[in-house]
Amino acid sequence: MKTVFLLFDSLNRHMLGPYGGTEVPTPNFDRLAARSATFDQHYVGSMPCMPARRDILTGRMSFLHRSWGPIEPFDNTFTEMLAEQKGVYSHLATDHFHYWEDGGATYHNRYSGYDLVRGQEGDRWTGVVDPDWDDLSQRFHQSQFATNRHYKLANMLNRERIREEEDFPSAQTVECGLDFMRRNAQADDWFLQIECFDPHEPFQAPERFRAQFPTKWDGPILDWPRYGRVDDLPEECDELRANYYASMAHCDALLGRVLDHFDREGLWESTALVVTTDHGFLLGEHDFWGKNRMNLYNEIAQIPLFLHDPRSPRPGQRIRALTQTPDLCATFLDLHGGEQAPEMRSRSLIPMLDGAPGHEAVIYGFFGGAVNVTDGQYTYFRFPADVIRQEIYQYTLMPTHIFDFFLGDELRAATLSPPLSFTRGQPVLKVPVHEKSAMYKPYGPGAIIESDTRLYDLRADPQQAEPIRQPQVEARMQAHMLDAMASLDAPPEAYRRLELADPVLAE
């Protein structure tokens, strides 16, 4: 078996042609859907970027125990397991720059080899000691101009090196993946992950794609929305959306390059292909920009998934089974004949191609936010009564946040927890969440604006516009939530913060 896994970041399901989208022509996603099975009820797990990737690699959701962080010493990853069990070579081609930040630095070494392409978003790639501040302030909208040496300044400087279409990191990433396939055309037993940061913000795309979506905007560069409530001028909103559409169109073209290679080399008969994303992104829906300030509406949580299995191709098939991100781990193991580790909580998608059921319900969420659950008909978001002041701890042996190490104040308050069911006998640090930590404001409790518990009926209200009150349904969704939390060995405080009864203590 050979497998190609194409992963985009922040790709909106509802804008793709196979899912009814019309804003952006996506002819190559249409081509893909005609050659593969399309999953209609696929959801996120742990949010956002790196937590989702940990779910994929380990087959187990982490958001009940850990925020954004590295692969842990006790984690089993399917890439290493396939190497040990079946001798499968795994390769990562990516421009997802979070892999070389403190909170993601252990991921790429879980693969047999890797290509790391520089220059996306806030990657500290272009070293300029004394930038031309006047020029930058005129070229970029004030909302994405910055003088501190962090994300936005790094992005402005990086763009000086991204001029032609072939300069774009995502284009280089796909070329790295195609190069791997060419060099290993005669080999078997390999897994290739082509991972594009696009269409993640900032929504920068080659000009030929941007020209497809004209607006009346004549101001400076504006392609990086601020997370939170929509308070932009109408023409600013139009410009931001148009840039996202251009980035999506670019992603569709990049997918087309992979599909062309499959067609040209006859890989459909020998190679599995899986295409998905980590989460969606709000572009003004529900009056929000972004993905982590608000309830996890379906624009964020319900994501696209396409699967081609050469052993039993199902061209054009639609799968209604309920699935989610961690299931990719079991699927990749299944494709290559590997076996799951006992700690994994992942269900292979392969039997679902022949009608096997999916999950009865799935939970998903951000660390410190709501625990969310869906059964395919209803979505239920359950928040703590006070999302800012709540009892919550990080369980880790790798005390790093997205950008840096845990604070001294955090670690001084840490205790040693006995081994958890999934830590393979290893005790772990139990670290109370600290409001001064680098994680607290951007991706922790301090980031949340909208935090009220809600229930939606997706059949009657697919846009999740009107929350409902149905005690019997809410009780059933709580039961699903409790079952899932128990299967993940949620810590006792996870139940207390949501005012749910801990089933272990209840016994």
XYZ file of C-alpha atoms in Angstrom:
507
model
C 0.000 0.000 0.000
C 0.989 3.593 -0.683
C -0.929 6.502 0.833
C -1.057 10.218 0.079
C -2.632 12.395 2.756
C -3.344 15.956 1.626
C -4.140 18.237 4.558
C -5.220 21.873 4.203
C -5.679 24.315 7.074
C -8.930 26.260 7.646
C -10.638 24.914 4.513
C -14.361 25.651 4.681
C -16.460 22.603 3.829
C -19.597 24.539 2.954
C -17.739 26.486 0.239
C -16.576 23.410 -1.689
C -18.535 22.322 -4.745
C -19.080 18.721 -3.573
C -20.780 20.124 -0.442
C -22.945 22.620 -2.307
C -20.623 25.629 -2.243
C -20.993 28.227 -4.959
C -18.845 31.182 -3.825
C -15.657 29.696 -5.265
C -15.379 27.395 -8.294
C -13.659 24.211 -7.092
C -13.343 22.012 -10.198
C -10.571 19.897 -8.717
C -12.482 19.131 -5.539
C -15.314 18.121 -7.870
C -12.852 15.831 -9.684
C -11.761 14.383 -6.366
C -15.328 13.691 -5.240
C -15.992 11.845 -8.510
C -13.031 9.518 -7.824
C -13.500 8.987 -4.067
C -15.941 8.619 -1.206
C -17.183 11.900 0.254
C -17.979 11.943 3.971
C -20.978 14.107 4.827
C -20.819 14.070 8.630
C -17.166 14.503 9.478
C -16.277 16.654 12.501
C -13.252 18.088 14.256
C -11.872 16.724 17.523
C -9.350 18.789 19.508
C -9.000 22.377 18.332
C -7.271 24.166 16.685
C -4.179 23.513 14.508
C -1.644 21.519 16.543
C -4.189 19.842 18.851
C -5.918 18.578 15.690
C -2.633 17.193 14.394
C -1.987 15.455 17.677
C -5.427 13.824 17.311
C -4.474 12.613 13.826
C -1.121 11.182 14.853
C -2.259 9.575 18.111
C -5.884 8.612 17.427
C -6.925 10.167 20.679
C -8.427 13.551 21.562
C -6.363 15.631 23.953
C -8.426 18.776 24.566
C -9.793 17.542 27.914
C -6.257 17.326 29.318
C -4.045 19.654 27.302
C -4.031 22.851 25.288
C -1.815 23.466 22.270
C 1.366 21.499 22.841
C 3.900 19.004 21.472
C 3.646 15.289 20.942
C 4.259 13.850 24.409
C 6.768 11.125 25.382
C 3.884 8.757 26.143
C 2.043 9.337 22.845
C 1.801 6.524 20.320
C 1.879 7.906 16.763
C 0.652 5.944 13.777
C 3.719 6.891 11.722
C 6.116 5.350 14.232
C 3.839 2.351 14.748
C 3.665 1.669 11.002
C 7.445 1.885 10.787
C 7.814 -0.606 13.650
C 4.998 -2.966 12.664
C 5.163 -2.903 8.859
C 8.350 -1.103 7.857
C 6.360 1.758 6.313
C 8.360 4.863 5.429
C 6.521 8.087 6.288
C 7.313 11.487 4.818
C 6.012 14.948 5.729
C 6.053 17.815 3.230
C 4.706 20.933 4.924
C 4.769 24.709 5.141
C 2.827 24.654 8.418
C 5.304 26.761 10.374
C 3.884 25.834 13.804
C 6.040 22.703 13.541
C 9.095 24.790 14.381
C 7.598 26.700 17.279
C 7.935 25.494 20.873
C 4.394 24.136 20.888
C 4.855 21.932 17.826
C 8.530 21.092 17.668
C 8.194 17.359 18.342
C 5.785 16.545 15.497
C 7.922 16.398 12.363
C 10.415 13.996 13.963
C 7.684 11.393 14.231
C 8.044 10.883 10.453
C 10.830 8.993 8.696
C 11.688 12.117 6.706
C 10.395 15.606 6.057
C 10.516 18.747 3.925
C 9.897 21.959 5.884
C 9.042 24.915 3.640
C 9.509 28.368 5.157
C 7.650 31.667 4.956
C 4.036 31.224 6.058
C 2.211 33.685 8.330
C 4.464 34.636 11.276
C 7.375 32.318 10.500
C 10.550 34.128 11.625
C 12.207 33.499 8.293
C 13.291 36.853 6.839
C 15.849 38.621 9.011
C 15.724 42.402 8.612
C 17.221 44.414 11.456
C 15.892 47.826 10.433
C 12.782 47.537 8.214
C 11.445 50.447 6.181
C 8.618 51.264 8.573
C 7.163 54.060 6.460
C 6.859 51.821 3.430
C 5.330 48.952 5.419
C 2.808 51.220 7.157
C 1.614 52.499 3.795
C 1.441 49.086 2.133
C -0.444 47.224 4.885
C -3.779 47.946 6.549
C -3.380 49.264 10.082
C -5.023 46.111 11.493
C -2.161 43.944 10.205
C 0.722 46.380 10.523
C 2.960 45.805 13.553
C 6.345 46.958 14.760
C 6.935 44.311 17.417
C 9.030 41.378 16.297
C 6.289 38.848 16.172
C 3.756 37.363 13.755
C 2.587 40.373 11.783
C 5.970 41.977 11.278
C 7.437 38.617 10.272
C 4.640 38.171 7.745
C 5.204 41.594 6.163
C 8.897 40.829 5.766
C 8.302 37.318 4.447
C 6.156 38.669 1.619
C 9.207 40.410 0.166
C 10.413 36.927 -0.812
C 7.066 35.651 -2.095
C 6.599 37.330 -5.468
C 5.947 34.730 -8.158
C 3.451 31.887 -7.963
C 6.218 29.322 -7.533
C 7.506 31.291 -4.527
C 4.370 30.628 -2.490
C 5.113 28.171 0.331
C 2.044 26.056 -0.414
C 3.097 25.671 -4.044
C 6.585 24.617 -2.908
C 5.030 22.168 -0.447
C 3.005 20.410 -3.131
C 6.075 20.297 -5.362
C 8.013 18.620 -2.520
C 5.259 16.027 -2.261
C 5.219 15.416 -6.013
C 9.004 15.100 -5.980
C 8.757 12.443 -3.259
C 6.247 10.503 -5.366
C 8.450 10.717 -8.463
C 11.564 9.559 -6.603
C 9.702 6.658 -5.014
C 7.482 5.650 -7.928
C 8.823 2.090 -7.903
C 8.760 1.693 -4.122
C 5.965 0.368 -1.962
C 4.944 0.735 1.692
C 5.119 4.491 2.116
C 2.931 7.191 3.597
C 3.190 10.759 2.316
C 1.613 13.728 4.112
C 1.378 16.872 1.968
C 0.293 19.589 4.364
C -0.527 23.088 3.144
C -1.005 25.951 5.580
C -3.369 27.633 3.110
C -6.114 28.811 3.137
C -5.286 29.802 6.734
C -5.029 33.528 7.312
C -3.449 35.750 6.124
C -5.294 35.017 2.895
C -2.447 35.673 0.472
C -2.783 34.069 -2.961
C -1.138 34.452 -6.367
C -2.569 37.309 -8.410
C -4.265 35.118 -11.021
C -6.511 33.714 -8.284
C -7.075 37.052 -6.587
C -8.172 38.593 -9.897
C -11.120 36.173 -10.005
C -12.773 37.936 -7.058
C -12.794 41.711 -7.660
C -13.914 44.152 -4.985
C -14.196 47.938 -4.728
C -11.359 48.066 -2.201
C -8.552 50.457 -3.189
C -6.726 50.614 0.136
C -3.616 48.859 1.480
C -3.173 45.091 1.815
C -6.030 43.678 3.892
C -6.151 39.885 4.056
C -5.781 39.082 7.770
C -9.024 39.378 9.796
C -8.954 40.056 13.511
C -10.536 37.284 15.555
C -13.741 38.332 17.261
C -16.939 40.217 16.482
C -17.302 41.714 13.022
C -16.741 45.453 13.391
C -15.171 46.172 10.002
C -16.551 48.430 7.313
C -18.566 46.628 4.589
C -15.868 47.204 1.970
C -13.256 45.805 4.366
C -15.362 42.685 4.901
C -15.715 42.236 1.150
C -11.966 42.499 0.692
C -11.200 40.016 3.435
C -13.661 37.462 2.050
C -12.411 37.919 -1.494
C -8.874 37.163 -0.352
C -10.089 33.996 1.389
C -11.883 32.958 -1.800
C -8.670 33.523 -3.769
C -6.731 31.356 -1.339
C -9.346 28.616 -1.661
C -9.102 28.779 -5.442
C -5.328 28.441 -5.098
C -5.805 25.364 -2.893
C -8.120 23.869 -5.506
C -5.403 24.328 -8.130
C -2.812 22.725 -5.843
C -5.118 19.749 -5.364
C -5.389 19.612 -9.148
C -1.620 19.138 -9.410
C -1.846 16.079 -7.150
C -4.824 14.678 -9.075
C -3.012 15.242 -12.382
C -0.095 13.197 -11.055
C -2.461 10.395 -10.004
C -4.017 10.422 -13.471
C -0.728 10.602 -15.353
C 1.010 7.863 -13.351
C -2.007 5.573 -12.917
C -1.879 5.797 -9.127
C -5.599 5.324 -8.572
C -5.074 1.540 -8.777
C -2.210 1.412 -6.252
C -2.368 4.417 -3.943
C -4.815 5.592 -1.297
C -5.684 9.285 -1.216
C -7.186 11.130 1.756
C -7.984 14.859 1.634
C -9.314 16.908 4.542
C -8.656 19.911 6.810
C -8.226 20.568 10.524
C -11.166 22.999 10.941
C -13.149 25.705 9.186
C -13.153 29.471 9.620
C -15.920 32.015 10.152
C -15.990 34.832 7.602
C -18.707 36.869 9.244
C -21.214 34.086 9.837
C -22.779 34.421 13.297
C -21.224 37.912 13.333
C -17.696 36.548 13.923
C -14.300 36.300 12.287
C -12.108 33.349 13.214
C -12.505 30.076 15.059
C -11.781 30.325 18.787
C -13.738 33.182 20.297
C -17.178 31.708 19.868
C -19.292 28.590 19.887
C -17.984 25.907 17.550
C -20.625 26.353 14.901
C -20.708 23.878 12.043
C -18.895 26.286 9.731
C -15.910 25.577 11.985
C -16.603 22.094 13.315
C -18.038 20.182 10.346
C -15.216 19.657 7.888
C -14.673 18.056 4.472
C -13.271 14.562 4.028
C -12.572 12.591 0.854
C -11.165 9.052 0.807
C -10.045 6.870 -2.086
C -9.115 3.262 -1.253
C -7.595 1.531 -4.296
C -8.496 -1.913 -2.937
C -12.211 -1.163 -3.140
C -12.778 2.164 -4.888
C -16.148 3.798 -4.416
C -16.196 6.626 -6.974
C -18.811 9.208 -6.170
C -20.005 7.465 -3.011
C -21.499 9.561 -0.182
C -20.925 8.379 3.391
C -23.427 9.428 6.057
C -21.598 7.791 8.969
C -20.616 10.162 11.786
C -16.817 10.479 11.944
C -14.171 12.849 13.257
C -10.514 13.832 13.038
C -8.952 11.157 15.326
C -10.436 8.459 13.061
C -7.778 9.253 10.480
C -5.205 7.534 12.701
C -7.023 4.188 12.662
C -7.691 4.596 8.944
C -4.016 4.993 8.059
C -3.113 2.036 10.247
C -5.876 0.011 8.585
C -4.753 0.929 5.067
C -1.268 -0.416 5.793
C -2.281 -3.422 7.904
C -1.163 -1.954 11.213
C -2.766 -2.416 14.621
C -3.934 0.291 16.987
C -2.384 0.867 20.395
C -4.629 0.252 23.432
C -4.615 3.970 24.268
C -6.107 4.981 20.914
C -9.773 5.918 20.585
C -10.015 5.926 16.819
C -12.358 4.176 14.393
C -11.198 3.229 10.889
C -13.144 4.791 8.041
C -12.470 1.860 5.702
C -15.343 -0.399 6.877
C -17.713 2.549 6.488
C -17.144 2.402 2.741
C -19.079 -0.889 2.897
C -21.825 0.454 5.142
C -20.390 -0.032 8.635
C -21.776 2.479 11.152
C -19.857 5.460 12.427
C -20.001 6.938 15.901
C -23.308 7.320 17.699
C -22.098 10.752 18.814
C -18.789 12.669 18.942
C -17.421 15.364 21.230
C -15.037 18.133 20.237
C -13.669 21.413 21.559
C -10.914 23.754 22.698
C -9.063 23.253 25.953
C -10.764 25.451 28.542
C -13.832 26.096 26.393
C -17.081 24.248 25.951
C -17.338 20.525 25.516
C -19.407 20.159 22.361
C -21.276 17.095 21.165
C -23.235 16.114 18.074
C -25.145 13.030 17.025
C -25.587 14.318 13.491
C -29.005 15.849 14.148
C -28.342 18.006 17.203
C -25.352 20.019 18.344
C -24.959 20.831 22.023
C -22.401 23.298 23.378
C -21.919 23.047 27.147
C -19.826 25.779 28.771
C -18.635 26.229 32.360
C -20.738 28.667 34.358
C -17.715 30.986 34.480
C -15.330 30.380 31.608
C -12.705 32.780 33.005
C -12.584 31.501 36.594
C -12.801 27.744 36.373
C -10.902 24.797 37.806
C -8.746 23.433 35.013
C -5.303 21.862 34.711
C -2.843 20.865 32.002
C -1.532 17.295 32.134
C 1.831 17.144 30.399
C 5.454 16.095 30.365
C 6.230 18.767 27.752
C 5.542 22.139 29.426
C 5.480 24.395 26.366
C 2.750 26.650 25.027
C 2.319 27.642 21.391
C 5.159 30.198 21.497
C 7.225 29.488 24.595
C 7.767 27.513 27.788
C 5.350 27.425 30.693
C 5.799 30.324 33.081
C 7.704 29.873 36.297
C 4.498 30.724 38.181
C 2.728 27.907 36.360
C 5.395 25.343 37.083
C 5.837 26.385 40.706
C 2.163 25.544 41.222
C 2.447 22.190 39.453
C 2.070 18.846 41.187
C 2.940 15.354 40.020
C -0.099 13.390 38.930
C -0.095 9.584 39.028
C -0.100 7.923 35.598
C -3.286 8.388 33.590
C -4.823 5.549 31.620
C -3.177 6.717 28.384
C 0.285 7.768 29.656
C 1.686 4.222 29.568
C 2.626 4.151 33.227
C 4.288 7.563 33.222
C 3.349 10.147 35.867
C 2.698 13.609 34.471
C 2.755 17.210 35.606
C -0.605 18.607 36.676
C -0.330 22.333 36.004
C -3.061 24.841 36.913
C -3.987 27.211 34.088
C -2.488 30.644 34.701
C -4.037 33.802 33.273
C -0.607 35.258 32.451
C 0.442 32.325 30.296
C 1.008 32.838 26.575
C -1.735 30.332 25.855
C -4.423 31.879 28.018
C -5.366 34.859 25.877
C -5.124 33.610 22.251
C -6.286 30.006 22.690
C -7.368 29.584 26.295
C -10.311 30.679 28.420
C -9.333 34.332 28.145
C -10.001 34.283 24.392
C -13.666 33.307 24.576
C -16.283 35.982 23.881
C -19.403 33.873 23.390
C -19.785 31.269 26.120
C -23.382 30.299 26.710
C -24.619 26.702 26.646
C -26.809 26.039 23.592
C -28.684 23.265 21.794
C -29.449 23.335 18.044
C -31.549 21.067 15.823
C -29.581 20.820 12.573
C -32.472 19.396 10.576
C -34.819 22.246 11.426
C -32.080 24.878 11.686
C -28.954 23.915 9.680
C -27.558 27.441 10.049
C -27.673 27.174 13.863
C -29.480 30.484 14.095
C -32.057 29.692 16.794
C -31.077 27.703 19.911
C -33.828 25.490 21.297
C -34.864 24.246 24.723
C -35.756 20.566 24.803
C -34.832 19.002 28.178
C -35.142 15.427 26.947
C -32.827 16.043 24.004
C -30.387 17.943 26.207
C -30.323 15.037 28.662
C -29.576 12.633 25.825
C -26.757 14.821 24.537
C -25.326 15.058 28.052
C -25.353 11.263 28.238
C -23.387 11.074 24.965
C -20.979 13.652 26.357
C -20.448 11.690 29.555
C -19.820 8.458 27.665
C -17.212 10.087 25.461
C -15.504 11.862 28.348
C -15.307 8.612 30.299
C -13.766 6.802 27.306
C -11.076 9.500 27.195
C -10.420 9.266 30.953
C -11.413 12.896 31.524
C -10.037 14.219 34.831
C -12.507 14.803 37.716
C -12.410 18.582 37.353
C -13.561 18.256 33.723
C -16.943 17.130 35.069
C -17.033 19.707 37.862
C -16.348 22.650 35.561
C -19.336 21.628 33.421
C -21.503 20.724 36.416
C -21.812 17.136 35.239
C -21.673 14.093 37.475
C -18.389 12.198 37.248
C -19.460 8.592 36.443
C -16.468 7.187 38.337
C -17.339 9.078 41.505
C -21.002 8.225 41.045
C -20.153 4.549 41.249
